[in-house]
mmCIF file of C-alpha atoms and ligand atoms in Angstrom:
data_model
loop_
_atom_site.group_PDB
_atom_site.id
_atom_site.type_symbol
_atom_site.label_atom_id
_atom_site.label_comp_id
_atom_site.label_asym_id
_atom_site.label_seq_id
_atom_site.Cartn_x
_atom_site.Cartn_y
_atom_site.Cartn_z
ATOM 1 C CA MET A 10 26.095 -2.081 27.185
ATOM 2 C CA ASP A 11 24.590 0.660 29.319
ATOM 3 C CA CYS A 12 21.863 1.717 26.878
ATOM 4 C CA VAL A 13 18.323 2.235 28.140
ATOM 5 C CA PHE A 14 16.686 1.225 24.839
ATOM 6 C CA CYS A 15 18.857 -1.926 24.545
ATOM 7 C CA LYS A 16 17.605 -2.774 28.053
ATOM 8 C CA ILE A 17 14.003 -2.163 26.977
ATOM 9 C CA ALA A 18 14.594 -4.295 23.853
ATOM 10 C CA ASN A 19 15.914 -7.221 25.922
ATOM 11 C CA GLY A 20 13.273 -6.869 28.646
ATOM 12 C CA GLU A 21 15.642 -5.733 31.418
ATOM 13 C CA ILE A 22 13.605 -2.523 31.676
ATOM 14 C CA PRO A 23 9.827 -2.962 31.344
ATOM 15 C CA SER A 24 7.840 -1.060 28.728
ATOM 16 C CA LYS A 25 4.287 -0.931 27.447
ATOM 17 C CA LYS A 26 4.641 -2.651 24.088
ATOM 18 C CA ALA A 27 2.725 -1.622 20.996
ATOM 19 C CA TYR A 28 4.483 -3.936 18.516
ATOM 20 C CA GLU A 29 7.265 -6.518 18.528
ATOM 21 C CA ASP A 30 8.954 -8.854 16.085
ATOM 22 C CA ASP A 31 12.423 -10.385 15.846
ATOM 23 C CA ARG A 32 14.022 -7.166 14.559
ATOM 24 C CA ILE A 33 12.154 -4.204 16.037
ATOM 25 C CA LEU A 34 10.148 -3.091 19.062
ATOM 26 C CA GLY A 35 7.449 -0.434 19.416
ATOM 27 C CA PHE A 36 6.630 0.832 22.905
ATOM 28 C CA TYR A 37 4.786 3.765 24.448
ATOM 29 C CA ASP A 38 6.875 6.807 25.398
ATOM 30 C CA LEU A 39 7.134 7.447 29.165
ATOM 31 C CA ASP A 40 6.535 11.166 28.635
ATOM 32 C CA PRO A 41 3.984 11.339 25.814
ATOM 33 C CA GLN A 42 3.932 14.492 23.676
ATOM 34 C CA ALA A 43 0.669 13.573 21.936
ATOM 35 C CA PRO A 44 -2.353 11.348 22.722
ATOM 36 C CA THR A 45 -0.548 8.568 20.807
ATOM 37 C CA HIS A 46 3.242 8.552 21.235
ATOM 38 C CA ILE A 47 5.076 5.355 20.365
ATOM 39 C CA LEU A 48 8.814 4.811 19.954
ATOM 40 C CA LEU A 49 9.972 2.370 17.277
ATOM 41 C CA ILE A 50 13.483 0.995 17.672
ATOM 42 C CA PRO A 51 15.689 -1.604 16.034
ATOM 43 C CA LYS A 52 16.652 -4.287 18.559
ATOM 44 C CA GLU A 53 20.201 -4.027 17.261
ATOM 45 C CA HIS A 54 22.014 -1.049 18.795
ATOM 46 C CA LEU A 55 22.569 1.809 16.360
ATOM 47 C CA SER A 56 23.323 5.165 17.979
ATOM 48 C CA SER A 57 21.419 7.376 15.559
ATOM 49 C CA VAL A 58 20.627 8.035 11.908
ATOM 50 C CA ARG A 59 24.382 8.633 11.532
ATOM 51 C CA GLU A 60 24.971 4.866 11.749
ATOM 52 C CA ILE A 61 22.561 3.920 8.952
ATOM 53 C CA THR A 62 24.448 2.296 6.073
ATOM 54 C CA PRO A 63 23.535 0.488 2.842
ATOM 55 C CA GLU A 64 24.019 -2.778 4.794
ATOM 56 C CA ASN A 65 21.601 -2.009 7.651
ATOM 57 C CA SER A 66 19.111 0.470 6.134
ATOM 58 C CA GLY A 67 16.501 -2.242 5.558
ATOM 59 C CA ILE A 68 15.595 -1.938 9.228
ATOM 60 C CA VAL A 69 14.478 1.651 8.614
ATOM 61 C CA ALA A 70 12.165 0.568 5.790
ATOM 62 C CA HIS A 71 10.760 -2.113 8.083
ATOM 63 C CA ILE A 72 10.175 0.425 10.882
ATOM 64 C CA PHE A 73 8.263 2.699 8.489
ATOM 65 C CA GLU A 74 6.132 -0.179 7.209
ATOM 66 C CA VAL A 75 5.223 -1.084 10.792
ATOM 67 C CA ALA A 76 4.640 2.584 11.702
ATOM 68 C CA ALA A 77 2.118 2.952 8.875
ATOM 69 C CA GLN A 78 0.389 -0.266 9.924
ATOM 70 C CA LEU A 79 0.277 0.829 13.597
ATOM 71 C CA ALA A 80 -1.081 4.260 12.666
ATOM 72 C CA GLU A 81 -3.870 2.540 10.755
ATOM 73 C CA GLU A 82 -4.621 0.122 13.614
ATOM 74 C CA LEU A 83 -4.623 2.944 16.180
ATOM 75 C CA GLY A 84 -7.088 4.977 14.139
ATOM 76 C CA LEU A 85 -4.784 7.871 13.218
ATOM 77 C CA SER A 86 -6.766 8.404 10.032
ATOM 78 C CA ASN A 87 -6.488 12.185 10.290
ATOM 79 C CA GLY A 88 -2.689 12.000 10.069
ATOM 80 C CA PHE A 89 0.361 11.551 12.227
ATOM 81 C CA ARG A 90 4.041 12.477 12.426
ATOM 82 C CA ILE A 91 7.198 10.351 12.471
ATOM 83 C CA VAL A 92 10.279 12.053 13.931
ATOM 84 C CA THR A 93 13.850 11.000 14.598
ATOM 85 C CA ASN A 94 16.118 13.353 16.534
ATOM 86 C CA CYS A 95 19.843 13.140 15.873
ATOM 87 C CA GLY A 96 22.620 14.534 18.050
ATOM 88 C CA GLU A 97 22.631 17.520 20.337
ATOM 89 C CA ASP A 98 21.118 20.071 17.951
ATOM 90 C CA GLY A 99 18.508 17.531 16.902
ATOM 91 C CA GLY A 100 17.408 17.138 20.519
ATOM 92 C CA GLN A 101 18.353 13.466 20.818
ATOM 93 C CA THR A 102 18.440 12.389 24.479
ATOM 94 C CA VAL A 103 18.700 8.597 24.109
ATOM 95 C CA PRO A 104 21.610 7.464 21.911
ATOM 96 C CA HIS A 105 19.843 4.431 20.406
ATOM 97 C CA LEU A 106 18.147 4.996 17.021
ATOM 98 C CA HIS A 107 14.414 5.544 17.497
ATOM 99 C CA PHE A 108 11.482 6.943 15.564
ATOM 100 C CA HIS A 109 8.690 8.780 17.382
ATOM 101 C CA LEU A 110 5.209 8.012 16.035
ATOM 102 C CA LEU A 111 2.999 10.881 17.198
ATOM 103 C CA GLY A 112 -0.715 11.298 16.583
ATOM 104 C CA GLY A 113 -4.095 12.180 17.951
ATOM 105 C CA ARG A 114 -3.660 15.952 17.788
ATOM 106 C CA SER A 115 -2.792 18.578 15.209
ATOM 107 C CA MET A 116 0.996 19.050 14.898
ATOM 108 C CA LYS A 117 2.756 22.367 14.518
ATOM 109 C CA TRP A 118 5.296 23.251 11.863
ATOM 110 C CA PRO A 119 8.130 24.152 12.032
ATOM 111 C CA PRO A 120 9.059 22.146 15.162
ATOM 112 C CA GLY A 121 10.660 24.128 17.997
HETATM 113 P P1 5GP B 19 14.788 11.671 22.063
HETATM 114 O O1 5GP B 19 14.730 12.895 22.933
HETATM 115 O O2 5GP B 19 16.113 10.981 22.182
HETATM 116 O O3 5GP B 19 14.377 11.916 20.650
HETATM 117 O O4 5GP B 19 13.662 10.698 22.614
HETATM 118 C C1 5GP B 19 13.840 9.875 23.707
HETATM 119 C C2 5GP B 19 12.449 9.553 24.196
HETATM 120 O O5 5GP B 19 12.555 8.411 25.037
HETATM 121 C C3 5GP B 19 11.789 10.645 25.031
HETATM 122 O O6 5GP B 19 10.558 11.009 24.425
HETATM 123 C C4 5GP B 19 11.603 10.011 26.405
HETATM 124 O O7 5GP B 19 10.395 10.379 27.019
HETATM 125 C C5 5GP B 19 11.637 8.526 26.085
HETATM 126 N N1 5GP B 19 12.184 7.678 27.153
HETATM 127 C C6 5GP B 19 13.356 7.841 27.821
HETATM 128 N N2 5GP B 19 13.552 6.836 28.687
HETATM 129 C C7 5GP B 19 12.471 6.019 28.569
HETATM 130 C C8 5GP B 19 12.101 4.800 29.210
HETATM 131 O O8 5GP B 19 12.811 4.261 30.079
HETATM 132 N N3 5GP B 19 10.927 4.238 28.831
HETATM 133 C C9 5GP B 19 10.113 4.806 27.875
HETATM 134 N N4 5GP B 19 8.971 4.164 27.573
HETATM 135 N N5 5GP B 19 10.447 5.941 27.238
HETATM 136 C C10 5GP B 19 11.600 6.549 27.588
HETATM 137 ZN ZN1 ZN B 20 21.066 0.592 22.551
#
C-alpha cells in the first residue's frame, strides 16, 4: 500500500523514533509545530478516526496510555496537547490514523 505512515511503521521510510512496541509507533514529526512534536500511530493501517470500531478501539486506549507515559518521560509537566485531524475540514494530510503529541510551549484555543 502506498501509505507514508505504513512505510514508516515497517521501516521502509526512516524516522526518529520516540517509542515502539508490537502494535504502535511514536516518531518525531518532520515539521514540528512545538518544541516536542511526536506522532503516535497504530502499525495497522486505519485511515482516520472514522475507521475506529468497537473491535479495534483498544489501540486508541493504548496510544493514550503511551502518550501520557511519554509526556511524563519528556518532562511535559506543565501540560501538553493531543490532536487527531480527520478529513479535509479537520486538516488531515496523511490518511493513516495518527495522534499528535505537542508540548513545550503554551497552546492556543480555539485552534485555527
Ligand atoms: P496531519 O496534517 O495529517 O494531521 O499530520 C500529518 C503530519 O505528518 C504533519 O505534521 C507532517 O509534518 C507529518 N509528516 C508527513 N510526512 C512525514 C514523514 O515522512 N516523516 C515524519 N516524521 N513526519 C511526516
Ligand atoms: Zn497506512
